[in-house]
Amino acid sequence: MNVIPTSLSNCVVIEPNVHSDRRGLFLESYHAQRFSQEAGIDLPFVQHNFSVSVRGVLRGLHFQRRQPQGKLVRVTRGEIFDVAVDIRQGSPSFAQWFGVTLSSASHRQLWVPPGFAHGFLVLSDVAEVEYKCTAYYAPEDEASIAWDDPVLQIAWPLPSGVIPILSDKDAAAPGFEWFCNEGVL
């Protein structure tokens, strides 16, 4: 596997070794020992999530306040633009974001460490996304940062003037400064 550092502290892109022949392909999407030794990911995964979304859906930017989740994200069908935002106070990359295109064709994965907000935009007609989490989903602990926050200035690959398809919760999400001012981050 190839581990590619990102501009964010502890956040990495993982390219698995893909073995393909006339029958199809095989890859290891996770191997505890290799991920620990080669990528520094040594937290246990306790929950596995799966979502299906259509083109133009933007999910995020989600995080849990007191029970942060690390997420190992991969696409099993389609293509997304996946984004991680470092919201760890004191981190050298605090308030910075990183985005990468993940697809079923590339097999790349993104490791989003605990203490990060996470979101993605669907670029294909349909995308199926799987992600392993290091903490259980806690709805009372979840929060969303506005996808178009002016402080973060995420360069989502959207045509000018196009608004993505959002959940009601994500459409009403406050900006990054609100969380900073409220002492949440």
Backbone as JSON, one array per atom type, in Angstrom:
{
  "sequence": "MNVIPTSLSNCVVIEPNVHSDRRGLFLESYHAQRFSQEAGIDLPFVQHNFSVSVRGVLRGLHFQRRQPQGKLVRVTRGEIFDVAVDIRQGSPSFAQWFGVTLSSASHRQLWVPPGFAHGFLVLSDVAEVEYKCTAYYAPEDEASIAWDDPVLQIAWPLPSGVIPILSDKDAAAPGFEWFCNEGVL",
  "N": [[0.85, -1.17, 0.0], [0.35, 2.3, -0.56], [1.09, 5.15, 1.22], [0.06, 8.4, 1.41], [1.03, 11.47, 2.52], [-0.88, 14.32, 3.65], [-1.68, 17.85, 3.6], [-2.62, 18.24, 6.11], [-2.14, 17.6, 9.53], [-1.64, 14.29, 10.49], [-3.6, 13.29, 8.77], [-4.16, 11.2, 6.05], [-3.86, 9.94, 2.66], [-4.65, 6.83, 1.31], [-3.46, 4.41, -0.84], [-4.38, 1.39, -1.85], [-2.81, -1.81, -2.58], [-3.63, -3.15, -5.61], [-4.71, -6.06, -7.07], [-5.17, -7.34, -10.13], [-6.69, -9.25, -12.72], [-7.82, -11.26, -15.48], [-10.14, -12.14, -14.28], [-11.07, -10.17, -12.6], [-10.65, -8.11, -9.79], [-8.72, -7.78, -6.72], [-8.31, -6.44, -3.5], [-6.95, -5.32, -0.37], [-8.9, -3.64, 1.78], [-8.56, -2.93, 4.35], [-6.15, -3.62, 6.82], [-5.18, -4.36, 9.86], [-2.55, -4.51, 11.08], [-0.8, -3.59, 9.01], [-1.9, -1.04, 8.47], [-1.47, 0.2, 10.9], [1.37, 0.09, 11.19], [2.32, 1.23, 8.75], [0.73, 3.47, 8.15], [0.15, 4.68, 10.5], [-2.3, 4.37, 11.71], [-3.86, 3.27, 14.3], [-6.1, 2.9, 15.82], [-9.02, 1.29, 17.14], [-11.66, 0.15, 15.03], [-15.1, 0.62, 15.38], [-17.54, 0.85, 14.24], [-19.23, 0.54, 11.15], [-20.12, 2.28, 8.32], [-22.42, 2.99, 5.6], [-23.34, 4.73, 2.72], [-25.59, 5.91, 0.18], [-25.76, 8.15, -2.42], [-26.92, 10.74, -4.66], [-25.81, 12.55, -7.62], [-24.5, 15.77, -6.9], [-25.23, 15.88, -4.23], [-24.27, 17.01, -1.08], [-22.74, 16.05, 1.79], [-22.21, 16.97, 5.04], [-20.41, 19.52, 6.71], [-19.48, 17.27, 9.02], [-19.07, 16.46, 12.51], [-18.24, 15.08, 15.75], [-18.56, 16.33, 18.99], [-17.64, 15.68, 21.77], [-17.06, 13.02, 21.56], [-15.14, 12.27, 19.4], [-14.88, 11.01, 16.08], [-12.72, 8.97, 14.25], [-12.35, 8.42, 10.78], [-12.23, 6.1, 8.17], [-12.42, 6.39, 4.91], [-13.94, 5.25, 1.92], [-14.82, 4.74, -1.54], [-17.19, 2.72, -3.06], [-18.65, 2.66, -5.31], [-18.89, 4.88, -7.98], [-18.0, 8.42, -7.63], [-16.53, 10.86, -5.5], [-15.87, 14.09, -4.02], [-13.92, 14.37, -1.38], [-13.63, 15.75, 1.85], [-11.64, 16.86, 4.56], [-11.47, 18.63, 7.59], [-9.39, 20.18, 9.84], [-10.13, 20.52, 13.11], [-8.97, 20.62, 15.55], [-8.03, 22.23, 18.35], [-4.98, 23.92, 18.81], [-3.58, 22.34, 17.04], [-1.13, 22.13, 14.43], [-2.27, 22.4, 11.94], [-4.74, 23.53, 12.35], [-7.99, 24.65, 11.49], [-7.59, 24.34, 8.8], [-8.15, 22.82, 5.6], [-8.4, 19.81, 3.63], [-8.83, 18.35, 0.49], [-9.79, 15.62, -1.6], [-10.26, 13.65, -4.53], [-12.1, 10.75, -4.45], [-12.7, 7.53, -5.71], [-14.46, 4.68, -7.07], [-12.97, 3.62, -9.07], [-10.3, 4.4, -8.61], [-9.74, 3.4, -6.1], [-8.67, 4.64, -3.9], [-8.36, 5.71, -0.47], [-9.38, 7.8, 2.27], [-8.0, 8.79, 5.29], [-9.46, 10.19, 7.95], [-8.69, 11.69, 10.78], [-9.66, 11.4, 14.32], [-11.19, 14.31, 15.69], [-11.49, 15.9, 13.53], [-13.55, 17.61, 11.13], [-15.78, 16.33, 8.67], [-16.75, 15.89, 5.26], [-18.46, 15.33, 2.11], [-18.84, 15.69, -1.45], [-20.89, 14.55, -4.02], [-19.84, 13.5, -7.14], [-20.42, 11.87, -9.28], [-23.14, 10.19, -11.07], [-24.35, 8.5, -9.19], [-23.18, 7.65, -5.95], [-21.65, 5.32, -3.86], [-20.65, 5.12, -0.61], [-18.42, 3.97, 1.8], [-17.5, 3.89, 5.2], [-15.33, 3.33, 7.9], [-15.53, 3.72, 11.41], [-14.04, 5.09, 14.38], [-15.33, 5.6, 16.72], [-18.56, 5.3, 18.22], [-21.57, 6.41, 16.62], [-23.06, 9.24, 17.93], [-25.84, 10.84, 18.27], [-26.62, 13.02, 19.89], [-24.28, 14.34, 20.25], [-23.38, 15.19, 17.85], [-22.45, 17.59, 15.34], [-22.62, 20.13, 12.77], [-20.74, 21.98, 10.46], [-21.11, 24.82, 8.43], [-21.14, 24.19, 4.98], [-20.24, 26.02, 3.13], [-18.59, 27.79, 4.45], [-17.15, 30.97, 5.1], [-14.71, 31.38, 6.38], [-13.27, 28.96, 6.23], [-13.24, 28.48, 3.46], [-13.55, 26.36, 1.5], [-12.82, 24.8, -1.52], [-15.03, 23.59, -3.18], [-15.79, 21.43, -5.89], [-17.88, 22.72, -7.64], [-20.04, 24.0, -10.16], [-20.11, 27.52, -10.83], [-22.32, 29.35, -8.8], [-24.01, 27.21, -8.32], [-25.89, 25.46, -5.98], [-25.4, 22.87, -3.7], [-27.17, 19.75, -3.05], [-28.59, 19.5, 0.03], [-29.03, 18.21, 3.38], [-31.64, 19.14, 5.71], [-30.52, 19.72, 8.18], [-27.8, 20.17, 7.54], [-28.08, 22.35, 5.85], [-28.81, 24.31, 7.64], [-26.6, 24.64, 9.2], [-24.28, 26.25, 11.42], [-21.58, 28.65, 11.0], [-17.94, 28.24, 10.99], [-16.68, 30.1, 12.74], [-18.69, 30.53, 14.67], [-18.68, 28.15, 16.16], [-16.11, 28.34, 17.24], [-16.35, 30.72, 18.77], [-18.29, 29.9, 20.6], [-16.92, 28.17, 22.12], [-16.85, 25.52, 21.46], [-15.02, 24.22, 19.83]],
  "CA": [[0.0, 0.0, 0.0], [1.07, 3.56, -0.63], [0.52, 6.13, 2.14], [0.4, 9.74, 0.91], [0.72, 12.52, 3.49], [-1.63, 15.49, 3.17], [-1.29, 19.1, 4.24], [-3.18, 18.24, 7.46], [-1.46, 16.73, 10.48], [-2.2, 12.96, 10.75], [-4.59, 12.93, 7.74], [-3.42, 10.62, 4.93], [-4.54, 9.23, 1.59], [-4.11, 5.47, 1.22], [-3.66, 3.71, -2.11], [-4.12, -0.04, -1.61], [-2.29, -2.61, -3.68], [-4.73, -3.77, -6.34], [-4.3, -7.21, -7.86], [-6.23, -7.57, -11.1], [-6.44, -10.14, -13.85], [-9.0, -11.44, -16.32], [-11.31, -12.45, -13.45], [-11.5, -8.99, -11.86], [-9.59, -7.57, -8.94], [-8.72, -8.01, -5.27], [-7.51, -5.52, -2.7], [-7.24, -5.27, 1.06], [-9.35, -2.29, 2.14], [-8.06, -2.67, 5.7], [-5.32, -4.64, 7.45], [-4.83, -3.65, 11.1], [-1.11, -4.42, 11.29], [-0.21, -2.71, 7.99], [-2.37, 0.33, 8.65], [-0.79, 0.72, 12.09], [2.81, 0.26, 10.92], [2.63, 2.04, 7.57], [-0.05, 4.72, 8.07], [-0.03, 5.25, 11.84], [-3.7, 4.26, 12.11], [-3.89, 2.13, 15.22], [-7.31, 2.96, 16.63], [-9.96, 0.25, 16.74], [-12.89, 0.56, 14.35], [-16.23, 0.05, 16.13], [-18.77, 1.01, 13.48], [-19.0, 0.61, 9.7], [-21.27, 2.97, 7.72], [-22.57, 2.92, 4.16], [-24.35, 5.67, 2.22], [-25.81, 6.03, -1.26], [-26.18, 9.52, -2.71], [-26.96, 11.1, -6.08], [-24.97, 13.68, -8.03], [-24.81, 17.07, -6.33], [-25.46, 15.81, -2.79], [-23.13, 17.33, -0.22], [-22.96, 15.61, 3.17], [-21.19, 17.52, 5.92], [-19.2, 19.03, 7.36], [-19.93, 16.67, 10.28], [-18.13, 16.04, 13.55], [-18.8, 14.85, 17.09], [-17.86, 17.23, 19.91], [-16.94, 15.04, 22.88], [-16.74, 11.65, 21.16], [-14.73, 12.41, 18.0], [-14.74, 9.79, 15.29], [-11.82, 8.83, 13.12], [-13.09, 7.76, 9.69], [-11.5, 5.6, 7.02], [-13.45, 6.57, 3.89], [-13.67, 4.73, 0.58], [-15.97, 4.73, -2.44], [-17.34, 1.41, -3.7], [-19.29, 2.92, -6.6], [-18.97, 6.31, -8.3], [-16.9, 9.34, -7.36], [-16.84, 11.97, -4.6], [-14.8, 14.98, -3.56], [-13.94, 14.14, 0.06], [-12.97, 16.85, 2.54], [-11.36, 16.8, 5.99], [-11.13, 19.94, 8.16], [-8.78, 20.02, 11.15], [-10.77, 21.39, 14.1], [-8.29, 20.36, 16.82], [-7.34, 23.41, 18.9], [-3.56, 23.7, 19.05], [-2.96, 21.58, 15.96], [-0.45, 23.01, 13.46], [-3.11, 22.6, 10.76], [-6.08, 23.95, 12.79], [-8.81, 25.47, 10.59], [-7.21, 24.1, 7.42], [-8.88, 21.7, 5.0], [-7.78, 19.05, 2.56], [-9.82, 17.65, -0.31], [-9.26, 14.66, -2.57], [-11.27, 12.87, -5.24], [-12.08, 9.32, -4.21], [-13.61, 6.87, -6.64], [-14.39, 3.23, -7.13], [-11.94, 3.29, -10.05], [-8.95, 4.62, -8.06], [-9.63, 2.61, -4.86], [-8.04, 5.43, -2.84], [-9.11, 5.93, 0.77], [-8.92, 8.95, 3.06], [-8.04, 8.65, 6.73], [-9.86, 11.43, 8.62], [-8.47, 11.38, 12.18], [-10.56, 12.0, 15.31], [-10.94, 15.74, 15.86], [-11.67, 16.56, 12.23], [-14.88, 17.61, 10.51], [-15.71, 15.57, 7.42], [-17.86, 16.01, 4.34], [-18.14, 14.98, 0.73], [-19.72, 16.09, -2.54], [-21.0, 13.48, -5.02], [-19.49, 13.98, -8.48], [-20.96, 10.94, -10.27], [-24.61, 10.09, -11.01], [-24.62, 7.87, -7.9], [-21.97, 7.23, -5.25], [-21.78, 4.5, -2.66], [-19.52, 5.44, 0.24], [-18.29, 3.19, 3.03], [-16.46, 4.37, 6.11], [-15.16, 2.72, 9.21], [-15.43, 4.77, 12.43], [-13.36, 4.7, 15.61], [-16.25, 5.84, 17.85], [-19.95, 5.11, 17.83], [-22.37, 7.59, 16.32], [-23.77, 9.78, 19.09], [-26.6, 11.95, 17.69], [-26.64, 14.17, 20.8], [-22.94, 14.92, 20.24], [-23.05, 15.56, 16.48], [-22.61, 18.97, 14.89], [-22.27, 20.38, 11.38], [-20.22, 23.3, 10.09], [-21.62, 25.21, 7.1], [-20.31, 23.7, 3.87], [-19.72, 27.17, 2.39], [-18.07, 28.71, 5.46], [-16.2, 31.92, 4.52], [-13.39, 31.26, 7.01], [-12.6, 27.76, 5.71], [-13.09, 28.67, 2.02], [-13.35, 25.08, 0.81], [-13.01, 24.9, -2.97], [-15.84, 22.46, -3.66], [-15.85, 21.46, -7.36], [-19.24, 23.0, -8.09], [-20.14, 25.12, -11.1], [-20.42, 28.8, -10.19], [-23.71, 29.63, -8.5], [-24.77, 25.99, -8.04], [-26.01, 25.08, -4.57], [-25.54, 21.42, -3.62], [-28.33, 19.18, -2.36], [-28.21, 19.39, 1.45], [-30.05, 17.86, 4.37], [-32.1, 20.33, 6.45], [-29.53, 19.97, 9.24], [-26.6, 20.76, 6.95], [-28.44, 23.67, 5.31], [-28.93, 25.25, 8.76], [-25.38, 24.57, 10.02], [-23.59, 27.51, 11.64], [-20.22, 28.76, 10.47], [-16.79, 27.84, 11.8], [-16.45, 31.08, 13.82], [-19.67, 30.33, 15.72], [-18.18, 27.08, 17.02], [-14.94, 28.88, 17.97], [-16.84, 31.68, 19.75], [-19.06, 29.19, 21.61], [-16.0, 27.3, 22.85], [-17.09, 24.12, 21.1], [-13.81, 23.67, 19.25]],
  "C": [[0.89, 1.23, 0.0], [0.35, 4.56, 0.27], [1.02, 7.51, 1.71], [0.03, 10.77, 1.96], [-0.09, 13.64, 2.84], [-1.09, 16.73, 3.88], [-1.79, 19.19, 5.68], [-2.45, 17.22, 8.33], [-2.25, 15.45, 10.73], [-3.23, 12.49, 9.72], [-3.82, 12.42, 6.53], [-4.37, 10.02, 3.9], [-3.85, 7.87, 1.48], [-4.48, 4.88, -0.13], [-3.36, 2.24, -1.86], [-3.47, -0.69, -2.82], [-3.47, -3.33, -4.32], [-4.16, -4.87, -7.22], [-5.44, -7.52, -8.83], [-5.75, -8.51, -12.2], [-7.74, -10.3, -14.61], [-10.27, -11.7, -15.53], [-11.89, -11.21, -12.77], [-10.36, -8.46, -11.03], [-9.79, -7.97, -7.49], [-7.86, -6.94, -4.64], [-7.89, -5.67, -1.23], [-7.66, -3.84, 1.38], [-8.91, -1.93, 3.55], [-7.29, -3.88, 6.2], [-4.73, -3.97, 8.69], [-3.33, -3.46, 11.27], [-0.45, -3.46, 10.29], [-0.63, -1.26, 8.19], [-1.7, 0.97, 9.87], [0.67, 1.04, 11.78], [3.1, 1.26, 9.81], [1.93, 3.39, 7.54], [-0.27, 5.36, 9.44], [-1.46, 5.21, 12.33], [-3.81, 3.03, 13.0], [-5.06, 2.2, 16.19], [-8.26, 1.85, 16.2], [-11.17, 0.85, 16.02], [-14.06, -0.16, 15.01], [-17.55, 0.13, 15.36], [-18.41, 1.14, 12.01], [-20.26, 1.19, 9.07], [-21.23, 2.87, 6.2], [-23.63, 3.93, 3.75], [-24.42, 5.6, 0.71], [-26.36, 7.43, -1.49], [-26.13, 9.77, -4.2], [-26.07, 12.32, -6.34], [-25.46, 14.99, -7.38], [-25.13, 17.06, -4.85], [-24.16, 16.16, -2.07], [-23.51, 16.94, 1.2], [-21.84, 16.19, 4.02], [-21.28, 19.02, 6.0], [-19.55, 18.55, 8.77], [-18.77, 16.37, 11.23], [-18.9, 15.77, 14.83], [-17.92, 15.61, 18.08], [-17.01, 16.51, 20.95], [-16.5, 13.61, 22.59], [-16.29, 11.65, 19.7], [-14.5, 11.06, 17.34], [-13.6, 9.94, 14.28], [-12.58, 8.07, 12.05], [-12.12, 7.35, 8.59], [-12.52, 5.48, 5.89], [-13.01, 5.98, 2.56], [-14.96, 4.7, -0.22], [-16.03, 3.37, -3.13], [-18.03, 1.52, -5.06], [-19.34, 4.43, -6.81], [-17.75, 7.1, -7.88], [-17.38, 10.47, -6.45], [-15.62, 12.87, -4.46], [-14.91, 14.95, -2.05], [-13.1, 15.2, 0.76], [-12.83, 16.57, 4.04], [-10.95, 18.2, 6.44], [-10.59, 19.7, 9.57], [-9.4, 21.02, 12.13], [-10.2, 21.14, 15.5], [-7.54, 21.61, 17.27], [-5.89, 23.05, 19.18], [-2.86, 22.89, 17.98], [-2.27, 22.53, 15.0], [-1.28, 23.26, 12.2], [-4.55, 22.97, 11.14], [-6.71, 24.89, 11.79], [-8.38, 25.35, 9.12], [-7.98, 22.87, 6.91], [-8.03, 21.04, 3.93], [-8.9, 18.34, 1.81], [-9.15, 16.75, -1.34], [-10.44, 13.97, -3.25], [-11.04, 11.4, -4.93], [-13.07, 8.69, -5.17], [-13.46, 5.36, -6.55], [-13.3, 2.79, -8.11], [-10.54, 3.41, -9.46], [-8.68, 3.78, -6.82], [-8.94, 3.37, -3.73], [-8.97, 5.55, -1.65], [-8.55, 7.17, 1.45], [-9.08, 8.61, 4.52], [-8.29, 10.04, 7.31], [-9.73, 11.16, 10.12], [-9.55, 11.94, 13.1], [-10.18, 13.48, 15.51], [-11.02, 16.53, 14.57], [-13.15, 16.59, 11.89], [-14.7, 16.93, 9.15], [-16.95, 15.83, 6.57], [-17.46, 15.58, 2.95], [-19.25, 15.45, -0.2], [-19.72, 14.99, -3.58], [-20.8, 14.07, -6.42], [-20.07, 13.1, -9.59], [-22.49, 10.89, -10.15], [-25.06, 9.51, -9.67], [-23.27, 7.53, -7.27], [-22.36, 6.42, -4.03], [-20.5, 4.69, -1.86], [-19.56, 4.57, 1.49], [-17.25, 3.88, 3.91], [-16.53, 3.68, 7.45], [-14.96, 3.85, 10.21], [-14.79, 4.23, 13.71], [-14.18, 4.97, 16.86], [-17.67, 5.66, 17.33], [-20.61, 6.44, 17.52], [-23.16, 7.98, 17.56], [-24.55, 11.01, 18.62], [-26.64, 13.2, 18.58], [-25.32, 14.93, 20.8], [-22.55, 15.46, 18.86], [-23.28, 17.04, 16.21], [-22.19, 19.06, 13.43], [-21.78, 21.82, 11.24], [-20.73, 23.59, 8.68], [-20.62, 24.82, 6.01], [-19.62, 24.84, 3.13], [-19.14, 28.24, 3.33], [-17.01, 29.64, 4.87], [-14.81, 31.88, 5.16], [-12.61, 30.1, 6.4], [-12.33, 27.85, 4.21], [-12.76, 27.38, 1.28], [-13.69, 25.25, -0.67], [-13.74, 23.66, -3.48], [-15.91, 22.54, -5.18], [-17.29, 21.56, -7.87], [-19.21, 24.09, -9.14], [-20.56, 26.39, -10.35], [-21.92, 28.98, -10.01], [-24.56, 28.41, -8.18], [-24.73, 25.69, -6.55], [-26.18, 23.56, -4.52], [-26.84, 21.01, -2.93], [-27.9, 18.87, -0.93], [-29.36, 18.84, 2.28], [-30.49, 19.15, 5.05], [-31.08, 20.72, 7.51], [-28.3, 20.66, 8.67], [-26.88, 22.15, 6.38], [-28.5, 24.72, 6.41], [-27.66, 25.31, 9.62], [-24.74, 25.94, 10.19], [-22.17, 27.47, 11.06], [-19.16, 28.37, 11.48], [-16.57, 28.78, 12.98], [-17.44, 30.91, 14.96], [-19.19, 29.26, 16.69], [-16.98, 27.56, 17.85], [-15.4, 29.81, 19.08], [-17.61, 31.03, 20.89], [-18.2, 28.26, 22.44], [-16.2, 25.83, 22.57], [-15.83, 23.46, 20.56], [-12.63, 23.89, 20.16]]
}
